[in-house]
Each structure stands twice: as structure tokens, then as C-alpha cells.
Coordinates of N, CA and C in Angstrom, one line a residue:
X4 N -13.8 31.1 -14.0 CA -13.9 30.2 -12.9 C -13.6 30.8 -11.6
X5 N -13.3 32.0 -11.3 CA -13.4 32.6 -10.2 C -11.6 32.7 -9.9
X6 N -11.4 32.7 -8.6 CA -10.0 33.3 -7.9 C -9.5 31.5 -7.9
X7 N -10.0 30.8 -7.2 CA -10.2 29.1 -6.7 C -10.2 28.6 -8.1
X8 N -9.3 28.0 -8.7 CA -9.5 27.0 -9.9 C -9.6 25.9 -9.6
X9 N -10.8 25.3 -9.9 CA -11.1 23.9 -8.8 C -11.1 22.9 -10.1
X10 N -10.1 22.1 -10.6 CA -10.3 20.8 -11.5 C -10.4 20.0 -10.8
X11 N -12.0 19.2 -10.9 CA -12.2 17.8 -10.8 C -12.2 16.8 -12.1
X12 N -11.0 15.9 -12.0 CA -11.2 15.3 -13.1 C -12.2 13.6 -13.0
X13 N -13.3 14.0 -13.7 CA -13.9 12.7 -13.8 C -12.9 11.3 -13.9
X14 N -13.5 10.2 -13.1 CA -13.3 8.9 -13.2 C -13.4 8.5 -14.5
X15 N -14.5 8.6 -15.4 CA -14.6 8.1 -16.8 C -14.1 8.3 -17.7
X16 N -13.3 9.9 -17.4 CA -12.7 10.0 -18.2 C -10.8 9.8 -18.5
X17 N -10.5 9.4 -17.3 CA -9.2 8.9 -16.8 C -9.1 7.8 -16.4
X18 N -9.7 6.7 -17.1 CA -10.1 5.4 -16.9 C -8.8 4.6 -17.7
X19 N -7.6 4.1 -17.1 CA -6.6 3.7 -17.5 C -6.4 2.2 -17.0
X20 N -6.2 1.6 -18.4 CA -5.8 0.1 -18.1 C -4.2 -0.2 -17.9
X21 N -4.2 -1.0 -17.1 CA -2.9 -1.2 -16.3 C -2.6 -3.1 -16.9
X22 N -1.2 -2.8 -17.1 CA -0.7 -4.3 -17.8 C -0.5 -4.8 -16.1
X23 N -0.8 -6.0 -15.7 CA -0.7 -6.7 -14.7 C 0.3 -7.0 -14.7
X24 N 1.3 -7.1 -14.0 CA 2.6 -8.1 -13.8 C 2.1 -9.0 -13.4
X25 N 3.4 -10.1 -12.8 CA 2.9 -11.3 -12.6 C 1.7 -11.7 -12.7
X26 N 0.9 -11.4 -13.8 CA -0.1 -12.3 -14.1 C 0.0 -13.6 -14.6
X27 N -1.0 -15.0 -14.4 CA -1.0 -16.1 -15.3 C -2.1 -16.4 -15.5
X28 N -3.1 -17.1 -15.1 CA -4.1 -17.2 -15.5 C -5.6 -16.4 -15.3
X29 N -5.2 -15.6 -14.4 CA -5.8 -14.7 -14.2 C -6.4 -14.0 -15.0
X30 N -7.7 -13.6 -15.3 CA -7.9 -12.7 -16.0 C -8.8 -11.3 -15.4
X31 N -8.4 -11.1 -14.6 CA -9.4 -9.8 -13.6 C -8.6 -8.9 -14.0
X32 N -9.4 -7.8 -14.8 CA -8.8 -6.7 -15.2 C -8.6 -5.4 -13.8
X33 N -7.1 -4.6 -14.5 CA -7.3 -3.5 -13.7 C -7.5 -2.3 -14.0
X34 N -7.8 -1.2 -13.7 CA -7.7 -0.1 -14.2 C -7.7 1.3 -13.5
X35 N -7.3 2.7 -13.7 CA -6.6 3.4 -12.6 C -7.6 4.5 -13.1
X36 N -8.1 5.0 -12.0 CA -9.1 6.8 -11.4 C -8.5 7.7 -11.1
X37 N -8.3 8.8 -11.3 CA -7.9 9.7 -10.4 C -8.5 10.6 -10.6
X38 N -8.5 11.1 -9.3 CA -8.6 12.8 -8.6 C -8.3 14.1 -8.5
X39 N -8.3 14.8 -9.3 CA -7.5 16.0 -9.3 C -8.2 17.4 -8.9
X40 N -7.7 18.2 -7.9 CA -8.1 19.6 -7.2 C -7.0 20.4 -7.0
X41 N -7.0 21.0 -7.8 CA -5.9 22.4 -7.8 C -7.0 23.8 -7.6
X42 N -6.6 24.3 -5.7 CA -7.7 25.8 -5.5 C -6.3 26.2 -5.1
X43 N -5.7 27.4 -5.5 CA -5.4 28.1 -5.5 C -5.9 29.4 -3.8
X44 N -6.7 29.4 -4.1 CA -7.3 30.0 -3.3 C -7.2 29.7 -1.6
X45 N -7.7 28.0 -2.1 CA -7.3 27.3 -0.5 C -6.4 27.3 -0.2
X46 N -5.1 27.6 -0.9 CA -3.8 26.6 -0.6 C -4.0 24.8 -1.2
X47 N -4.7 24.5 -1.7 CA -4.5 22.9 -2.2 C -4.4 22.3 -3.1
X48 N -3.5 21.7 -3.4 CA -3.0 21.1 -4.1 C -3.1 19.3 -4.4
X49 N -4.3 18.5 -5.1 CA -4.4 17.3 -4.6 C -4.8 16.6 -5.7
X50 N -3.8 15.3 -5.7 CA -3.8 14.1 -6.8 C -4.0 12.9 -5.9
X51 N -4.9 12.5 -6.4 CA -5.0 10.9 -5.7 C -5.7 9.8 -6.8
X52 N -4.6 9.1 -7.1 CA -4.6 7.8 -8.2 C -5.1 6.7 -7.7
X53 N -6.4 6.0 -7.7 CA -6.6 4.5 -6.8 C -6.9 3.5 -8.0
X54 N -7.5 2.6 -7.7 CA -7.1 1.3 -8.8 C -8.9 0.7 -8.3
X55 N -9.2 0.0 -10.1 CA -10.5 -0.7 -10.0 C -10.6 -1.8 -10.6
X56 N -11.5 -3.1 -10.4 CA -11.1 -3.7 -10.9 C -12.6 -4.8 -11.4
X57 N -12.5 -5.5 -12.6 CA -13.0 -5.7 -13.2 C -13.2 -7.3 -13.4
X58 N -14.0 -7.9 -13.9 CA -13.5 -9.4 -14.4 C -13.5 -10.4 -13.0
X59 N -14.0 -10.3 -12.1 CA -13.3 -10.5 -10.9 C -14.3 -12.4 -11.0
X60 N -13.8 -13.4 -10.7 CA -14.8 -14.8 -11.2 C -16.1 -14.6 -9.9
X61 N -16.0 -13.7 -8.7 CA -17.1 -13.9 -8.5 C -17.6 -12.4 -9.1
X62 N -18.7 -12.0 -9.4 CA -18.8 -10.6 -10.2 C -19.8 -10.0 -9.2
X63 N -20.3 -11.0 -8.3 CA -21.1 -9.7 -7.5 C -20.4 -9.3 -6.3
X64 N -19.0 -9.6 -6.1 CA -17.9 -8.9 -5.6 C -17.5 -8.0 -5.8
X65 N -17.5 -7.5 -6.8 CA -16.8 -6.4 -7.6 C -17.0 -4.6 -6.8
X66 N -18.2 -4.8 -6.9 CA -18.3 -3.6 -6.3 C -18.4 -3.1 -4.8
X67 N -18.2 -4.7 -4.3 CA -17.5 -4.4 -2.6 C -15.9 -4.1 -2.7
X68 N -15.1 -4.6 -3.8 CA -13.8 -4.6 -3.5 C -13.4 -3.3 -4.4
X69 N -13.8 -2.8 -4.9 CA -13.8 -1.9 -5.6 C -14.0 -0.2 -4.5
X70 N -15.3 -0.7 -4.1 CA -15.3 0.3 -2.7 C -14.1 0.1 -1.4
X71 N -13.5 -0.8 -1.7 CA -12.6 -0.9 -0.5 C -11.5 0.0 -0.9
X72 N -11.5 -0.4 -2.3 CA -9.8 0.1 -3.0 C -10.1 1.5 -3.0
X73 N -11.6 2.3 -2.9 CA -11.6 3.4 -2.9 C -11.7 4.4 -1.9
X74 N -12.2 3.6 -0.9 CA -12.1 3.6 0.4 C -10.5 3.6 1.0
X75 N -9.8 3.1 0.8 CA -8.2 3.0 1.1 C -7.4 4.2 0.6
X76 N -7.8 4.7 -0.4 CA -7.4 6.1 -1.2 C -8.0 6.9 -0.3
X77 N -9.2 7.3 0.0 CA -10.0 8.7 0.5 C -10.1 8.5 2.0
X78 N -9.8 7.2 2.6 CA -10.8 7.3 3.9 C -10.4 8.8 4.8
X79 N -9.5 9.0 4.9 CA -8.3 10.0 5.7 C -9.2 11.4 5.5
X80 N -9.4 11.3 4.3 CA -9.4 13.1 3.9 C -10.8 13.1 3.0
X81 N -10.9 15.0 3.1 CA -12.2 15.1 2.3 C -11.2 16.1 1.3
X82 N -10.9 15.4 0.5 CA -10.4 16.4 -1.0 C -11.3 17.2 -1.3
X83 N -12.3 17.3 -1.3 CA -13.4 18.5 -2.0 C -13.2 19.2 -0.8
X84 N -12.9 19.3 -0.1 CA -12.7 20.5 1.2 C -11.4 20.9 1.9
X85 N -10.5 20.1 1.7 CA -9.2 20.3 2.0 C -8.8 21.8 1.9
X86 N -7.9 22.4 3.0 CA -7.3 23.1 2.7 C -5.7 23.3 3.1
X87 N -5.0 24.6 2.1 CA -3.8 24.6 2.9 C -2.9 22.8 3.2
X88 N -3.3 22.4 2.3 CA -1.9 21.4 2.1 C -1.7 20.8 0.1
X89 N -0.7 20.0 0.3 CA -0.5 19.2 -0.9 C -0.4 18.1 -0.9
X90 N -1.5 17.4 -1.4 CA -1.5 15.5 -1.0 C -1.2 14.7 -2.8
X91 N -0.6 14.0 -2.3 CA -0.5 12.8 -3.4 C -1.0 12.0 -2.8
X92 N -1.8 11.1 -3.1 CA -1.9 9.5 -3.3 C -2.0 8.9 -4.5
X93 N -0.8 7.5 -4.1 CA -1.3 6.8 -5.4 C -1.0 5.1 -5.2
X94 N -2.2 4.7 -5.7 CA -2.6 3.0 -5.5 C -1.7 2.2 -6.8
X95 N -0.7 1.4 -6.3 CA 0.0 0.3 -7.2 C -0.7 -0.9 -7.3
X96 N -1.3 -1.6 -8.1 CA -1.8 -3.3 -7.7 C -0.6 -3.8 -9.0
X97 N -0.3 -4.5 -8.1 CA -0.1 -6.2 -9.1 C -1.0 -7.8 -8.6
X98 N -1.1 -8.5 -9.4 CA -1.5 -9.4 -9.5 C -0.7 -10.8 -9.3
X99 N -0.9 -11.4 -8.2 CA 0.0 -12.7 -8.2 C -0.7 -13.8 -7.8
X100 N -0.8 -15.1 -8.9 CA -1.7 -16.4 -8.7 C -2.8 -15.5 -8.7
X101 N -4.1 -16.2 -7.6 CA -5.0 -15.2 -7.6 C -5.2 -14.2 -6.6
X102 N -4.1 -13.6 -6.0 CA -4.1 -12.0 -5.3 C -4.2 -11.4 -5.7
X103 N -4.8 -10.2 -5.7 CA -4.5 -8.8 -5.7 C -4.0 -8.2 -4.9
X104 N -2.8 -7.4 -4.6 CA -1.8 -6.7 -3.8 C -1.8 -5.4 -4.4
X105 N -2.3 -4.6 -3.6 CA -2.6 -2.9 -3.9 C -1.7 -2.8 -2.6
X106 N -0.7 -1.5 -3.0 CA 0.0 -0.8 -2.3 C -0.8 1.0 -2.4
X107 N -0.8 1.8 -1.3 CA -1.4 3.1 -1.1 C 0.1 3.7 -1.0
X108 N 0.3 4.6 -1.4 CA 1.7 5.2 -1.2 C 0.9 7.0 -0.9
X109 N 1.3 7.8 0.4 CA 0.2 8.9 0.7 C 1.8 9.8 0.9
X110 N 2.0 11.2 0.1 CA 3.0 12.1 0.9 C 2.1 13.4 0.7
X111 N 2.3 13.9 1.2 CA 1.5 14.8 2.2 C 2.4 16.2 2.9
X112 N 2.1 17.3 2.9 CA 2.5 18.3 3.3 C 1.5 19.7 3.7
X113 N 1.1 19.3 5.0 CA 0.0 20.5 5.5 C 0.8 21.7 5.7
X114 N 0.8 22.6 5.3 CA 1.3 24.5 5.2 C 1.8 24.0 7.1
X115 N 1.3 24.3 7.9 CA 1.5 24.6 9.2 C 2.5 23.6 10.0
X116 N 2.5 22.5 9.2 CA 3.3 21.5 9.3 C 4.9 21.9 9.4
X117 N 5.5 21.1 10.6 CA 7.3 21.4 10.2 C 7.9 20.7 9.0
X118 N 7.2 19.8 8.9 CA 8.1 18.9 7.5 C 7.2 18.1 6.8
X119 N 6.8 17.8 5.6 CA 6.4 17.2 5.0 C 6.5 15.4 5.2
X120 N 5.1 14.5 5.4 CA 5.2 13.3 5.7 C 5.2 12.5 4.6
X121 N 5.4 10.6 4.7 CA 4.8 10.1 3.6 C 4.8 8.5 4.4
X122 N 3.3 7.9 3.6 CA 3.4 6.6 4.4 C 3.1 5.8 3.4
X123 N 2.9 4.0 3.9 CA 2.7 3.3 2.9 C 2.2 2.6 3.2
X124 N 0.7 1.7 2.6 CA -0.2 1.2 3.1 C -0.6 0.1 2.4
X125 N -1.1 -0.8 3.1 CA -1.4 -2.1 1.6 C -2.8 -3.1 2.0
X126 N -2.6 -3.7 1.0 CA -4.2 -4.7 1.0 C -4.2 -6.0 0.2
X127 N -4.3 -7.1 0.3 CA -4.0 -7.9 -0.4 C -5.8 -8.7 -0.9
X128 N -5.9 -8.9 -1.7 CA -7.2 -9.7 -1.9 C -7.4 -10.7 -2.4
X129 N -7.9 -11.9 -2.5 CA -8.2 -12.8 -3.2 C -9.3 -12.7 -3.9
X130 N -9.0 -12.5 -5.6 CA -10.0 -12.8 -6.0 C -11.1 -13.7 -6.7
X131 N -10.6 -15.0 -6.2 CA -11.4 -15.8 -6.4 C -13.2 -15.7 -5.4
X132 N -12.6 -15.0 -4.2 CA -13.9 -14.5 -3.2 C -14.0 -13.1 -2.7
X133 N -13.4 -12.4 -3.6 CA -13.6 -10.7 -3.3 C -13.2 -10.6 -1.4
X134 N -12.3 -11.3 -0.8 CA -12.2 -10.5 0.9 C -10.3 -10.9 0.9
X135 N -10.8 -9.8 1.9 CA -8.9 -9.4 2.5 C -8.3 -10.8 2.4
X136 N -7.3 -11.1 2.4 CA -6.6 -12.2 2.9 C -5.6 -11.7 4.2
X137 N -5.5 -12.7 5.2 CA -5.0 -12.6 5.7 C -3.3 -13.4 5.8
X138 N -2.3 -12.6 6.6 CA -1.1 -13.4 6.7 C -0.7 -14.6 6.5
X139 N -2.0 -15.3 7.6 CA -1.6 -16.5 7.8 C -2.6 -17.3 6.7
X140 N -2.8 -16.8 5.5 CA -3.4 -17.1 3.9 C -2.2 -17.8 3.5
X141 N -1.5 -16.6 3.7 CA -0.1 -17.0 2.6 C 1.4 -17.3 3.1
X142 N 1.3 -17.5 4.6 CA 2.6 -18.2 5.3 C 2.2 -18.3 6.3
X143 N 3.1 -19.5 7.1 CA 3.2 -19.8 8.5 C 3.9 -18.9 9.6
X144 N 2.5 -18.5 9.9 CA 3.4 -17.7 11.1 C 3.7 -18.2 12.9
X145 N 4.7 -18.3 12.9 CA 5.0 -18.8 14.3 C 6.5 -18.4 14.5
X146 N 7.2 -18.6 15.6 CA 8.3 -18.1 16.0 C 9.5 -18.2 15.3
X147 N 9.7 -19.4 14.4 CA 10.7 -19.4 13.5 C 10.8 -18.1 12.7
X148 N 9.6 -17.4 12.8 CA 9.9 -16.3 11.9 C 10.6 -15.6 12.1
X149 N 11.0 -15.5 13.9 CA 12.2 -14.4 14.6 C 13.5 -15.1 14.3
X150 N 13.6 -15.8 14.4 CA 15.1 -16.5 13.8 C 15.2 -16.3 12.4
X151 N 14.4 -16.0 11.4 CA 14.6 -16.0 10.1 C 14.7 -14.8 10.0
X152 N 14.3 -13.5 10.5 CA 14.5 -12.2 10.6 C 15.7 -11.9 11.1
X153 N 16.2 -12.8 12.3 CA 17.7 -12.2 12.5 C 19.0 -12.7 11.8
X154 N 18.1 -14.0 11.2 CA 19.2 -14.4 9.9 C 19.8 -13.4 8.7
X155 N 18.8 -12.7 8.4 CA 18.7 -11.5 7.7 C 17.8 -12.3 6.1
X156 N 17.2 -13.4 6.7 CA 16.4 -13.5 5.2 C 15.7 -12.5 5.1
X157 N 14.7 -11.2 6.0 CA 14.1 -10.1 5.5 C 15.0 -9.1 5.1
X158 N 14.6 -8.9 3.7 CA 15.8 -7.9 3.3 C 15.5 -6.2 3.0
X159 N 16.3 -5.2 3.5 CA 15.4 -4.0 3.5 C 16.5 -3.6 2.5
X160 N 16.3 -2.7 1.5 CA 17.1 -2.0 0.4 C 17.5 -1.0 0.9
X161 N 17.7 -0.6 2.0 CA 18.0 1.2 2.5 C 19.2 0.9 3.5
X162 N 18.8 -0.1 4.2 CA 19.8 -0.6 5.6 C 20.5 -1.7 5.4
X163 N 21.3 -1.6 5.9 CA 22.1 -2.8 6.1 C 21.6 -4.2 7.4
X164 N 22.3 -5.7 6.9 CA 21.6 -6.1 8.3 C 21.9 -5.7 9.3
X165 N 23.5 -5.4 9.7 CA 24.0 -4.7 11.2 C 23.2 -3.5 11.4
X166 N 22.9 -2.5 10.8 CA 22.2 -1.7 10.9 C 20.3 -1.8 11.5
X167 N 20.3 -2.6 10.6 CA 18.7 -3.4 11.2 C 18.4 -3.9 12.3
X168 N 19.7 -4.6 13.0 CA 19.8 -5.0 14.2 C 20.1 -3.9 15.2
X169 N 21.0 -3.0 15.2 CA 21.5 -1.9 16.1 C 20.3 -1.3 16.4
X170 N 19.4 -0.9 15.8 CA 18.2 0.1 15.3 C 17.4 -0.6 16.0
X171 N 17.0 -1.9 16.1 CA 16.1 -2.9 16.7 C 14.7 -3.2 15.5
X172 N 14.8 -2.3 14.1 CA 14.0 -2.4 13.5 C 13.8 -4.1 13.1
X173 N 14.5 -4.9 13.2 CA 14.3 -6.5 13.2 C 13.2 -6.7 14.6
X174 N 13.5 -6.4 15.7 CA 12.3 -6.8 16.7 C 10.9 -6.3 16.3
X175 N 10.9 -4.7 15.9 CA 9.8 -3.6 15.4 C 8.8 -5.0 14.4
X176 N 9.6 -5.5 13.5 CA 9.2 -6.4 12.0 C 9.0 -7.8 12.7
X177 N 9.2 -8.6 13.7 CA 8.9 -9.4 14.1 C 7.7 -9.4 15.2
X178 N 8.1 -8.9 15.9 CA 6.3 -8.2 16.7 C 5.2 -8.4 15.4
X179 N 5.6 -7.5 14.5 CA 4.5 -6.7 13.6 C 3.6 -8.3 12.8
X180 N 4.7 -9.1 12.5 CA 4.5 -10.6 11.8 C 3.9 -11.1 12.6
X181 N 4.3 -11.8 14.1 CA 3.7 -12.1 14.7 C 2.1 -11.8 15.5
X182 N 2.0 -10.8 15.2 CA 0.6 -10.2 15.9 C -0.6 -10.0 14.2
X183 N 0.3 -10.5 13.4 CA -0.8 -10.1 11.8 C -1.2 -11.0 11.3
X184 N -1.1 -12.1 12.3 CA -1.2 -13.4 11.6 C -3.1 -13.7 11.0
X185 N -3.7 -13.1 12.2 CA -4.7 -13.2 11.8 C -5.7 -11.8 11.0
X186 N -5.0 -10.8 10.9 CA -5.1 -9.3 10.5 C -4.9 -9.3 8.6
X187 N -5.3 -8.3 8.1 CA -5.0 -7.7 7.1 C -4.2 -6.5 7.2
X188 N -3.6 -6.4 5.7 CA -2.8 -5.0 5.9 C -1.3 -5.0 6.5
X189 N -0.5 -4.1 5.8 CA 0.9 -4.4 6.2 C 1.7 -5.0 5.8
X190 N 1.3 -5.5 4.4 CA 2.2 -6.4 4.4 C 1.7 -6.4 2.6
X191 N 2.4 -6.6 1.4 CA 1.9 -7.3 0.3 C 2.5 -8.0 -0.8
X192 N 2.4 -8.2 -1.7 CA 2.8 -9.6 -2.5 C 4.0 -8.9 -4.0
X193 N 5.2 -9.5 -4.2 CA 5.6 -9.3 -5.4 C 5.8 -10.5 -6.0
X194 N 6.9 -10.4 -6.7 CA 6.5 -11.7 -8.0 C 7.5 -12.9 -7.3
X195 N 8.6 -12.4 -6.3 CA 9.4 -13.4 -5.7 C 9.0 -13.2 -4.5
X196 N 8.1 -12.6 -3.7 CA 8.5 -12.4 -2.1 C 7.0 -11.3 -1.5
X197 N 7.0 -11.9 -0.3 CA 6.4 -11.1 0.3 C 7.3 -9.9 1.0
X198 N 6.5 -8.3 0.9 CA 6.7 -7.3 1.6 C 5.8 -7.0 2.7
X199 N 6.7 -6.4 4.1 CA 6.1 -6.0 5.1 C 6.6 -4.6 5.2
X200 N 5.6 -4.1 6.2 CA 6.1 -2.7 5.8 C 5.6 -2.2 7.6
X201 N 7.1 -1.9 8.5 CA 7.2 -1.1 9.2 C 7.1 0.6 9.3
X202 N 6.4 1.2 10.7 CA 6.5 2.7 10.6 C 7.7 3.0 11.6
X203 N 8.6 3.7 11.1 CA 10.0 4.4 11.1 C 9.6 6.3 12.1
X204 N 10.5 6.8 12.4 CA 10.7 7.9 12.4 C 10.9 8.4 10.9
X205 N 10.2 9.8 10.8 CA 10.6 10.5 9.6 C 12.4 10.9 9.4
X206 N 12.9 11.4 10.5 CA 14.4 11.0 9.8 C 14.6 10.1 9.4
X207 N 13.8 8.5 9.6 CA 14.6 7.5 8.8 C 13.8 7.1 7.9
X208 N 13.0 8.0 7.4 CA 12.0 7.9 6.1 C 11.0 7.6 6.3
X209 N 10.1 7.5 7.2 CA 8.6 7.5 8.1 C 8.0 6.1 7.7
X210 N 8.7 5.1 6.8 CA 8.1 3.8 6.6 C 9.5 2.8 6.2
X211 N 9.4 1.6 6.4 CA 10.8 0.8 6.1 C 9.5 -0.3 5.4
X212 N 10.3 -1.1 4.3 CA 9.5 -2.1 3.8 C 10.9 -3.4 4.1
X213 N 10.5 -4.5 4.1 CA 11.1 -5.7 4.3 C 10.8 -6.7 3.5
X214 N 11.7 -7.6 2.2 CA 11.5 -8.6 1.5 C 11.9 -9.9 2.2
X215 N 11.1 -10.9 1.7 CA 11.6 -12.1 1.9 C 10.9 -13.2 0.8
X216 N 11.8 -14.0 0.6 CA 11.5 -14.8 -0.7 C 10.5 -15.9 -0.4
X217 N 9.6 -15.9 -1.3 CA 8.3 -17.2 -0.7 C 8.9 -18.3 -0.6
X218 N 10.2 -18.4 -0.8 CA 10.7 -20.0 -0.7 C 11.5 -20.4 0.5
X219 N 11.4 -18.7 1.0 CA 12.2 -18.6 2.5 C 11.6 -18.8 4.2
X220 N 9.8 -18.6 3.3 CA 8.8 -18.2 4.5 C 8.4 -19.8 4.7

């Protein structure tokens, strides 16, 4: 194979079904692709795991939302030409009622770089009609949400609430709410709660995610 050991591993053949959490009646299957380029030669080192999906009630959707979810993995980079870094990505979906909530999780370290990054990205879909959903899909957004933020119903697992407040990341996460109402992205679904996901400084871990219980929004 020369100096450059280039593994591409086929889609077809790394075609993995994924158990849905919170599923119920749902039946849109998922299942996970990945990417693999180890050159030696370049410097590169690259895995990138994205999610497809199947069964979807409208079916001639499938292959728009499917390109999105693939699109959300690759848009950034050309892996067949990368050089001189080490990328991960990898795509989480769960399923809730009829959402689809894919989370992008990207860390990343270009050679020339001072420090190694990592972000986190999301998408939520309805698949009863293959398109984004937006915020204001799945809660009311208006100013009570700043008072519910400084109550500390959004809960971050890393900080504390005094800490949240000193930091101002509670204003950062209420701006971000407020202006997404009519947007996608930033935000996605678990089985008790919606997550938002602010960008941080890398000393404070280059992304902060925030819960709040759907019975709170």
C-alpha cells in the first residue's frame, strides 16, 4: 500500500443498528456509517461516525434528511485530503415522540495548533415531515425564560448555579434561547428535558450544555 496507509472503510459495510431510546411508537429505524483514514504519511488521523435513517412515514424524505445528517458530519472538512491533524466525529440520535435529536460531537487537533479543540452540535427533526424543527416547535419562548434561567431550572452538570451566574453564562444561555426561537440547531431533545448548548472558552471546556425538564419549559 505504499508509505500513506489510507483505510477507507465502506458505509455498507459498517452499517450498525442502533436501539432507539426513548422510543414509543415510533418505528423509524436508525443506523450508524463511519469513516475511517489513517495516512501516516499526511499526519492524519480521521474517524467520523454519522447516523441514517430509515422507515421514516414520509419515505420520500428519507434521502433529504439523511443528506443533512451527512452533511452535519462532513460539512467542515475534506477527510480524503486532510492533512496533519486528528479528527473525531461522532453523531448520537435518540428518538423522542416523533423527533429525531442527533447530537455532532467534533474534537479535533491540527499539528500546528496550541491545543487541541472540541465542539458540539445538534439537529432535531420531525419525522413525521422530514424538516428541522424549530424551538419554538417544542416550547414557548418568551421572557419568562430569563427568570426560569436565573431560578436555576437550566441545569449544567459541570457548574454550579452561583458559578453560572458569576460567569454570566446564564445571560450567554438566555440571549441564545431567546434569538432561536425561530432557528434550528443548538439545542436537542432527551427523554426528560430539553438541552441547549452554549460556546465556552476552551479553558472552560469550549462548549457548556444546559438541561431543563419539559415540565419546567
Amino acid at each position: 500500500m505504499g508509505k500513506g496507509l489510507i483505510v477507507f472503510l465502506l458505509a455498507g459495510m459498517l452499517m450498525t443498528a442502533y436501539d432507539a431510546p426513548y422510543s414509543t411508537d415510533n418505528q423509524v429505524s436508525l443506523a450508524g456509517k463511519e469513516y475511517s483514514r489513517v495516512d501516516a504519511e499526511a499526519g492524519a488521523d480521521i474517524s467520523i461516525e454519522y447516523v441514517q435513517v430509515g422507515r421514516l412515514p414520509d419515505r420520500n424524505a428519507e434521502g433529504t434528511v439523511n443528506e443533512m445528517l451527512r452533511q452535519e458530519a462532513f460539512s467542515d472538512w475534506q477527510p480524503d485530503s486532510e492533512r496533519d491533524l486528528s479528527l473525531k466525529i461522532v453523531q448520537t440520535p435518540i428518538i423522542y415522540r416523533n423527533y429525531l435529536s442527533v447530537t455532532t460531537w467534533t474534537d479535533c487537533y491540527i499539528r500546528s495548533a496550541v491545543h487541541p479543540w472540541c465542539s458540539l452540535s445538534s439537529m432535531v427533526i420531525d419525522t413525521n415531515t422530514g424538516q428541522l424543527a424549530e424551538l419554538g416547535d417544542l416550547m414557548t419562548v418568551d421572557e419568562q425564560i430569563i427568570e426560569k434561567i436565573n431560578e436555576g431550572v437550566f441545569k449544567n452538570d459541570r457548574f454550579s448555579h452561583e458559578e453560572c451566574l458569576k460567569m454570566k453564562w446564564y445571560d450567554q444561555l438566555g440571549d441564545s434561547i431567546l434569538n432561536r426561537a425561530e432557528r434550528t440547531g443548538g439545542f436537542y431533545l432527551k427523554e426528560k428535558g430539553i438541552v441547549f448548548i452554549i460556546d465556552v472558552s476552551h479553558v472552560e471546556g469550549d462548549y457548556l450544555t444546559f438541561e431543563a425538564a419539559y415540565d419546567e419549559l
